[in-house]
PDB file of C-alpha atoms in Angstrom:
ATOM      1  CA  MET A  16       2.631 -16.258   9.000  1.00 51.00           C
ATOM      2  CA  THR A  17       3.865 -13.973   6.222  1.00 61.00           C
ATOM      3  CA  GLN A  18       4.148 -10.343   7.191  1.00 84.00           C
ATOM      4  CA  LEU A  19       4.064  -8.267   4.026  1.00 91.00           C
ATOM      5  CA  ARG A  20       5.524  -4.757   3.851  1.00 93.00           C
ATOM      6  CA  LEU A  21       5.594  -1.966   1.293  1.00 93.00           C
ATOM      7  CA  GLY A  22       8.054  -2.783  -1.455  1.00 96.00           C
ATOM      8  CA  ASP A  23       7.777  -6.573  -1.007  1.00 96.00           C
ATOM      9  CA  THR A  24       6.937  -8.653  -4.060  1.00 97.00           C
ATOM     10  CA  ALA A  25       3.262  -9.626  -3.904  1.00 97.00           C
ATOM     11  CA  PRO A  26       3.075 -13.393  -3.420  1.00 96.00           C
ATOM     12  CA  ASP A  27       1.933 -15.246  -6.490  1.00 96.00           C
ATOM     13  CA  PHE A  28      -0.794 -17.877  -6.238  1.00 96.00           C
ATOM     14  CA  GLU A  29      -3.168 -20.026  -8.230  1.00 96.00           C
ATOM     15  CA  GLN A  30      -6.765 -20.113  -7.038  1.00 97.00           C
ATOM     16  CA  LYS A  31     -10.349 -20.638  -8.218  1.00 96.00           C
ATOM     17  CA  THR A  32     -12.439 -17.542  -8.844  1.00 96.00           C
ATOM     18  CA  SER A  33     -15.951 -16.639  -9.950  1.00 96.00           C
ATOM     19  CA  THR A  34     -14.629 -16.322 -13.544  1.00 95.00           C
ATOM     20  CA  GLY A  35     -12.444 -19.453 -13.539  1.00 96.00           C
ATOM     21  CA  PRO A  36      -8.991 -20.409 -12.200  1.00 96.00           C
ATOM     22  CA  ILE A  37      -6.290 -17.740 -12.292  1.00 96.00           C
ATOM     23  CA  ARG A  38      -2.570 -17.373 -11.577  1.00 97.00           C
ATOM     24  CA  PHE A  39      -2.301 -14.019  -9.897  1.00 97.00           C
ATOM     25  CA  HIS A  40       0.830 -12.578 -11.524  1.00 98.00           C
ATOM     26  CA  GLU A  41      -0.223 -13.795 -14.933  1.00 97.00           C
ATOM     27  CA  TYR A  42      -3.649 -12.290 -14.439  1.00 96.00           C
ATOM     28  CA  LEU A  43      -2.156  -8.876 -13.616  1.00 97.00           C
ATOM     29  CA  GLY A  44       0.265  -8.937 -16.569  1.00 97.00           C
ATOM     30  CA  ASP A  45       1.614  -5.385 -17.062  1.00 97.00           C
ATOM     31  CA  SER A  46      -1.285  -3.795 -15.111  1.00 98.00           C
ATOM     32  CA  TRP A  47      -1.537  -2.386 -11.658  1.00 98.00           C
ATOM     33  CA  GLY A  48      -3.686  -4.475  -9.261  1.00 98.00           C
ATOM     34  CA  VAL A  49      -6.053  -3.989  -6.354  1.00 98.00           C
ATOM     35  CA  LEU A  50      -6.545  -7.105  -4.239  1.00 97.00           C
ATOM     36  CA  PHE A  51      -9.134  -6.693  -1.503  1.00 94.00           C
ATOM     37  CA  SER A  52     -10.719  -9.191   0.887  1.00 91.00           C
ATOM     38  CA  HIS A  53     -14.186  -9.550   2.490  1.00 88.00           C
ATOM     39  CA  PRO A  54     -15.280 -11.245   5.655  1.00 82.00           C
ATOM     40  CA  ALA A  55     -17.879 -13.415   3.868  1.00 86.00           C
ATOM     41  CA  ASP A  56     -20.390 -13.668   1.021  1.00 91.00           C
ATOM     42  CA  PHE A  57     -23.926 -12.402   1.557  1.00 93.00           C
ATOM     43  CA  THR A  58     -22.887  -9.744   3.988  1.00 91.00           C
ATOM     44  CA  PRO A  59     -24.295  -6.219   3.727  1.00 92.00           C
ATOM     45  CA  VAL A  60     -21.215  -3.990   3.748  1.00 93.00           C
ATOM     46  CA  CYS A  61     -19.402  -6.260   1.281  1.00 93.00           C
ATOM     47  CA  THR A  62     -22.363  -6.179  -1.067  1.00 95.00           C
ATOM     48  CA  THR A  63     -22.185  -2.371  -1.248  1.00 96.00           C
ATOM     49  CA  GLU A  64     -18.414  -2.431  -1.694  1.00 95.00           C
ATOM     50  CA  LEU A  65     -18.415  -4.869  -4.598  1.00 96.00           C
ATOM     51  CA  GLY A  66     -21.272  -3.047  -6.248  1.00 97.00           C
ATOM     52  CA  TYR A  67     -19.468   0.250  -6.043  1.00 97.00           C
ATOM     53  CA  THR A  68     -16.239  -1.285  -7.315  1.00 97.00           C
ATOM     54  CA  ALA A  69     -18.122  -2.627 -10.334  1.00 97.00           C
ATOM     55  CA  LYS A  70     -19.425   0.875 -11.069  1.00 97.00           C
ATOM     56  CA  LEU A  71     -15.809   2.139 -11.066  1.00 97.00           C
ATOM     57  CA  ALA A  72     -14.798  -0.166 -13.948  1.00 96.00           C
ATOM     58  CA  ASP A  73     -14.025   2.687 -16.322  1.00 97.00           C
ATOM     59  CA  GLU A  74     -12.021   4.542 -13.641  1.00 97.00           C
ATOM     60  CA  PHE A  75      -9.871   1.476 -12.965  1.00 98.00           C
ATOM     61  CA  ALA A  76      -9.477   0.783 -16.660  1.00 97.00           C
ATOM     62  CA  LYS A  77      -8.160   4.228 -17.539  1.00 97.00           C
ATOM     63  CA  ARG A  78      -5.552   3.846 -14.779  1.00 98.00           C
ATOM     64  CA  ASN A  79      -4.548   0.374 -16.113  1.00 98.00           C
ATOM     65  CA  VAL A  80      -5.699  -1.337 -12.935  1.00 98.00           C
ATOM     66  CA  LYS A  81      -7.134  -4.855 -12.563  1.00 98.00           C
ATOM     67  CA  VAL A  82      -9.269  -5.643  -9.494  1.00 97.00           C
ATOM     68  CA  LEU A  83      -9.709  -8.885  -7.616  1.00 96.00           C
ATOM     69  CA  ALA A  84     -11.923  -9.474  -4.557  1.00 95.00           C
ATOM     70  CA  LEU A  85     -11.601 -12.387  -2.139  1.00 94.00           C
ATOM     71  CA  SER A  86     -13.486 -14.185   0.566  1.00 89.00           C
ATOM     72  CA  VAL A  87     -13.116 -17.635   2.092  1.00 87.00           C
ATOM     73  CA  ASP A  88     -16.397 -18.880   0.544  1.00 90.00           C
ATOM     74  CA  GLY A  89     -16.537 -21.110  -2.536  1.00 93.00           C
ATOM     75  CA  VAL A  90     -17.263 -20.444  -6.196  1.00 95.00           C
ATOM     76  CA  ASP A  91     -20.912 -21.505  -6.078  1.00 95.00           C
ATOM     77  CA  SER A  92     -21.547 -19.151  -3.192  1.00 95.00           C
ATOM     78  CA  HIS A  93     -19.742 -16.345  -4.966  1.00 95.00           C
ATOM     79  CA  ASN A  94     -21.842 -16.780  -8.138  1.00 95.00           C
ATOM     80  CA  GLN A  95     -25.121 -16.740  -6.141  1.00 96.00           C
ATOM     81  CA  TRP A  96     -23.949 -13.650  -4.243  1.00 95.00           C
ATOM     82  CA  ILE A  97     -22.975 -11.860  -7.482  1.00 97.00           C
ATOM     83  CA  ASN A  98     -26.639 -12.118  -8.577  1.00 96.00           C
ATOM     84  CA  ASP A  99     -27.649 -10.367  -5.336  1.00 96.00           C
ATOM     85  CA  ILE A 100     -24.958  -7.645  -5.795  1.00 96.00           C
ATOM     86  CA  ASN A 101     -26.029  -6.956  -9.376  1.00 97.00           C
ATOM     87  CA  GLU A 102     -29.688  -6.694  -8.422  1.00 97.00           C
ATOM     88  CA  THR A 103     -29.399  -4.709  -5.188  1.00 97.00           C
ATOM     89  CA  GLN A 104     -26.605  -2.344  -6.359  1.00 97.00           C
ATOM     90  CA  SER A 105     -27.907  -1.848  -9.931  1.00 97.00           C
ATOM     91  CA  THR A 106     -24.620  -2.901 -11.538  1.00 97.00           C
ATOM     92  CA  THR A 107     -22.792  -5.867 -13.082  1.00 97.00           C
ATOM     93  CA  VAL A 108     -19.863  -7.334 -11.208  1.00 96.00           C
ATOM     94  CA  ASN A 109     -17.101  -7.370 -13.849  1.00 94.00           C
ATOM     95  CA  PHE A 110     -14.066  -8.635 -11.969  1.00 96.00           C
ATOM     96  CA  PRO A 111     -13.087 -12.008 -10.366  1.00 96.00           C
ATOM     97  CA  ILE A 112     -13.948 -12.874  -6.806  1.00 96.00           C
ATOM     98  CA  ILE A 113     -11.394 -15.349  -5.493  1.00 95.00           C
ATOM     99  CA  ALA A 114     -12.837 -18.468  -3.891  1.00 94.00           C
ATOM    100  CA  ASP A 115     -10.337 -18.864  -1.057  1.00 89.00           C
ATOM    101  CA  ASP A 116     -12.140 -21.701   0.798  1.00 88.00           C
ATOM    102  CA  ASP A 117      -8.801 -23.367   1.654  1.00 89.00           C
ATOM    103  CA  ARG A 118      -7.532 -19.962   2.935  1.00 87.00           C
ATOM    104  CA  LYS A 119      -4.373 -20.244   0.862  1.00 89.00           C
ATOM    105  CA  VAL A 120      -4.415 -16.596  -0.242  1.00 90.00           C
ATOM    106  CA  ALA A 121      -5.677 -15.321   3.102  1.00 86.00           C
ATOM    107  CA  GLU A 122      -2.670 -16.882   4.814  1.00 87.00           C
ATOM    108  CA  LEU A 123      -0.240 -15.650   2.138  1.00 90.00           C
ATOM    109  CA  TYR A 124      -1.463 -12.073   2.635  1.00 91.00           C
ATOM    110  CA  ASP A 125      -2.184 -12.282   6.411  1.00 83.00           C
ATOM    111  CA  MET A 126      -5.879 -11.485   5.901  1.00 80.00           C
ATOM    112  CA  ILE A 127      -7.177 -13.386   8.919  1.00 70.00           C
ATOM    113  CA  HIS A 128      -6.602 -11.601  12.205  1.00 59.00           C
ATOM    114  CA  PRO A 129      -7.526 -14.060  14.988  1.00 49.00           C
ATOM    115  CA  ASN A 130      -8.232 -11.416  17.602  1.00 51.00           C
ATOM    116  CA  ALA A 131     -10.882  -9.912  15.216  1.00 51.00           C
ATOM    117  CA  SER A 132     -12.178 -13.193  13.884  1.00 52.00           C
ATOM    118  CA  ALA A 133     -10.699 -16.644  13.811  1.00 48.00           C
ATOM    119  CA  THR A 134     -12.382 -17.570  10.514  1.00 51.00           C
ATOM    120  CA  ALA A 135     -13.243 -14.464   8.501  1.00 57.00           C
ATOM    121  CA  THR A 136     -10.855 -12.272   6.550  1.00 58.00           C
ATOM    122  CA  VAL A 137     -10.638  -8.623   7.595  1.00 59.00           C
ATOM    123  CA  ARG A 138     -11.065  -5.858   4.987  1.00 80.00           C
ATOM    124  CA  SER A 139      -7.515  -5.880   3.600  1.00 89.00           C
ATOM    125  CA  VAL A 140      -6.528  -3.793   0.592  1.00 94.00           C
ATOM    126  CA  PHE A 141      -3.309  -4.187  -1.418  1.00 96.00           C
ATOM    127  CA  ILE A 142      -2.302  -1.976  -4.298  1.00 98.00           C
ATOM    128  CA  ILE A 143       0.334  -3.721  -6.480  1.00 98.00           C
ATOM    129  CA  ASP A 144       2.311  -2.106  -9.280  1.00 98.00           C
ATOM    130  CA  PRO A 145       3.257  -3.651 -12.667  1.00 98.00           C
ATOM    131  CA  ALA A 146       6.545  -4.887 -11.203  1.00 98.00           C
ATOM    132  CA  LYS A 147       4.416  -6.891  -8.712  1.00 98.00           C
ATOM    133  CA  LYS A 148       5.622  -4.773  -5.796  1.00 98.00           C
ATOM    134  CA  ILE A 149       3.197  -3.922  -2.963  1.00 97.00           C
ATOM    135  CA  ARG A 150       2.707  -0.139  -2.891  1.00 98.00           C
ATOM    136  CA  LEU A 151      -0.127   0.217  -0.349  1.00 96.00           C
ATOM    137  CA  ILE A 152      -1.617  -1.868   2.494  1.00 94.00           C
ATOM    138  CA  ILE A 153      -4.750  -0.821   4.366  1.00 93.00           C
ATOM    139  CA  THR A 154      -6.693  -2.908   6.871  1.00 89.00           C
ATOM    140  CA  TYR A 155     -10.231  -1.959   7.834  1.00 88.00           C
ATOM    141  CA  PRO A 156     -12.422  -3.577  10.526  1.00 83.00           C
ATOM    142  CA  ALA A 157     -15.276  -5.750   9.283  1.00 80.00           C
ATOM    143  CA  SER A 158     -17.880  -3.169  10.325  1.00 83.00           C
ATOM    144  CA  THR A 159     -16.447  -0.349   8.258  1.00 89.00           C
ATOM    145  CA  GLY A 160     -16.887  -0.082   4.476  1.00 91.00           C
ATOM    146  CA  ARG A 161     -13.898   1.091   2.488  1.00 91.00           C
ATOM    147  CA  ASN A 162     -13.541   4.363   0.597  1.00 94.00           C
ATOM    148  CA  PHE A 163     -12.801   3.329  -2.995  1.00 95.00           C
ATOM    149  CA  ASN A 164     -12.471   6.965  -4.058  1.00 95.00           C
ATOM    150  CA  GLU A 165      -9.474   7.082  -1.693  1.00 96.00           C
ATOM    151  CA  ILE A 166      -8.026   3.977  -3.347  1.00 96.00           C
ATOM    152  CA  LEU A 167      -8.304   5.656  -6.771  1.00 97.00           C
ATOM    153  CA  ARG A 168      -6.669   8.767  -5.277  1.00 97.00           C
ATOM    154  CA  VAL A 169      -3.692   6.738  -4.001  1.00 97.00           C
ATOM    155  CA  ILE A 170      -3.321   5.060  -7.422  1.00 98.00           C
ATOM    156  CA  ASP A 171      -3.279   8.513  -9.047  1.00 98.00           C
ATOM    157  CA  SER A 172      -0.625   9.643  -6.602  1.00 98.00           C
ATOM    158  CA  LEU A 173       1.521   6.569  -7.071  1.00 98.00           C
ATOM    159  CA  GLN A 174       1.399   6.736 -10.884  1.00 97.00           C
ATOM    160  CA  LEU A 175       2.204  10.473 -10.807  1.00 97.00           C
ATOM    161  CA  THR A 176       5.074  10.263  -8.295  1.00 97.00           C
ATOM    162  CA  ASP A 177       6.583   7.230 -10.061  1.00 96.00           C
ATOM    163  CA  SER A 178       6.959   9.288 -13.275  1.00 95.00           C
ATOM    164  CA  HIS A 179       7.839  12.751 -11.849  1.00 95.00           C
ATOM    165  CA  SER A 180      10.115  14.035  -9.063  1.00 94.00           C
ATOM    166  CA  VAL A 181       7.165  15.016  -6.847  1.00 96.00           C
ATOM    167  CA  ALA A 182       5.185  13.984  -3.752  1.00 97.00           C
ATOM    168  CA  THR A 183       1.481  14.693  -3.169  1.00 98.00           C
ATOM    169  CA  PRO A 184       0.395  16.799  -0.146  1.00 97.00           C
ATOM    170  CA  VAL A 185      -2.441  16.245   2.333  1.00 97.00           C
ATOM    171  CA  ASN A 186      -5.840  15.662   0.737  1.00 96.00           C
ATOM    172  CA  TRP A 187      -4.357  15.957  -2.722  1.00 97.00           C
ATOM    173  CA  GLN A 188      -6.598  15.282  -5.701  1.00 96.00           C
ATOM    174  CA  ASP A 189      -5.564  14.736  -9.331  1.00 96.00           C
ATOM    175  CA  GLY A 190      -4.970  18.254 -10.768  1.00 95.00           C
ATOM    176  CA  ASP A 191      -3.974  19.931  -7.508  1.00 97.00           C
ATOM    177  CA  ASP A 192      -0.531  21.399  -6.858  1.00 97.00           C
ATOM    178  CA  VAL A 193       2.232  19.007  -5.774  1.00 97.00           C
ATOM    179  CA  ILE A 194       5.500  19.166  -3.845  1.00 97.00           C
ATOM    180  CA  ILE A 195       8.970  18.914  -5.453  1.00 96.00           C
ATOM    181  CA  VAL A 196      10.873  16.123  -3.647  1.00 96.00           C
ATOM    182  CA  PRO A 197      13.472  17.527  -1.221  1.00 94.00           C
ATOM    183  CA  SER A 198      16.251  15.388  -2.754  1.00 93.00           C
ATOM    184  CA  LEU A 199      16.026  17.436  -6.003  1.00 93.00           C
ATOM    185  CA  LYS A 200      18.282  20.480  -5.444  1.00 91.00           C
ATOM    186  CA  ASP A 201      19.824  21.335  -8.848  1.00 90.00           C
ATOM    187  CA  GLU A 202      18.065  24.490  -9.986  1.00 91.00           C
ATOM    188  CA  ALA A 203      18.802  23.808 -13.649  1.00 91.00           C
ATOM    189  CA  VAL A 204      17.179  20.401 -13.421  1.00 92.00           C
ATOM    190  CA  ILE A 205      14.227  21.884 -11.466  1.00 93.00           C
ATOM    191  CA  LYS A 206      13.617  24.515 -14.173  1.00 91.00           C
ATOM    192  CA  GLU A 207      13.739  21.807 -16.841  1.00 91.00           C
ATOM    193  CA  LYS A 208      11.389  19.482 -14.982  1.00 92.00           C
ATOM    194  CA  PHE A 209       8.984  22.188 -13.754  1.00 93.00           C
ATOM    195  CA  PRO A 210       8.778  24.905 -16.417  1.00 92.00           C
ATOM    196  CA  LYS A 211       5.728  26.418 -14.695  1.00 93.00           C
ATOM    197  CA  GLY A 212       7.960  27.344 -11.781  1.00 93.00           C
ATOM    198  CA  TYR A 213       7.458  26.793  -8.080  1.00 95.00           C
ATOM    199  CA  LYS A 214       6.837  28.569  -4.800  1.00 95.00           C
ATOM    200  CA  ALA A 215       9.294  27.885  -1.947  1.00 94.00           C
ATOM    201  CA  VAL A 216       7.297  28.107   1.235  1.00 96.00           C
ATOM    202  CA  ARG A 217      10.374  26.742   2.970  1.00 94.00           C
ATOM    203  CA  PRO A 218      13.567  25.409   1.423  1.00 91.00           C
ATOM    204  CA  TYR A 219      12.193  21.869   1.889  1.00 92.00           C
ATOM    205  CA  LEU A 220       8.576  22.750   0.914  1.00 96.00           C
ATOM    206  CA  ARG A 221       8.387  23.731  -2.748  1.00 96.00           C
ATOM    207  CA  ILE A 222       4.956  23.843  -4.342  1.00 97.00           C
ATOM    208  CA  THR A 223       4.475  23.500  -8.091  1.00 97.00           C
ATOM    209  CA  PRO A 224       1.573  22.837 -10.458  1.00 96.00           C
ATOM    210  CA  GLN A 225       1.032  19.155 -11.293  1.00 96.00           C
ATOM    211  CA  PRO A 226       3.565  18.630 -14.070  1.00 94.00           C
ATOM    212  CA  ASN A 227       1.492  16.319 -16.298  1.00 92.00           C
ATOM    213  CA  LYS A 228      -1.482  18.660 -16.487  1.00 86.00           C
TER     214      LYS A 228
END
């Protein structure tokens, strides 16, 4: 069984989806990706999750993120379920749902945890960057719906910290102050990178306004 870790290359695959066959890396192209799995079609928590994800289409688009869902049911089941999602959640599902009925992707990404369920995928989430590297892995139990606002928050943090020499503190939201990374010590470089200045709470804890705002 593959055990994926942060920084690993996300395994590529070809699989059927509700919008036709895809090759994963080709589908992502130069975008970020969110791959998230569901225990089964026609389940209540999943229905709310996919509906909410569809409503976030503009938020994902402005962050250059493509979304894919997955369960181990087939394409016909997915398409029938999408009708339910659209009707009950007052939205339109606008992303592919992978039909992983042969469990190829679930096995690649270790989405089936036998001690939780021998057949259903747990609620796995993977955030993948444009270099196809895995940047976040979260696993939820089947009974607990995910917080997609948190997933957007992490994407904001990753995209910010990739382009600036900062880290984001506890409960950070886009626009809040950030932390200058401890490895950056040259004061001339710091002044150039952070013209708004910073507050040194401790030598290792330097707070500065978000640099791209």
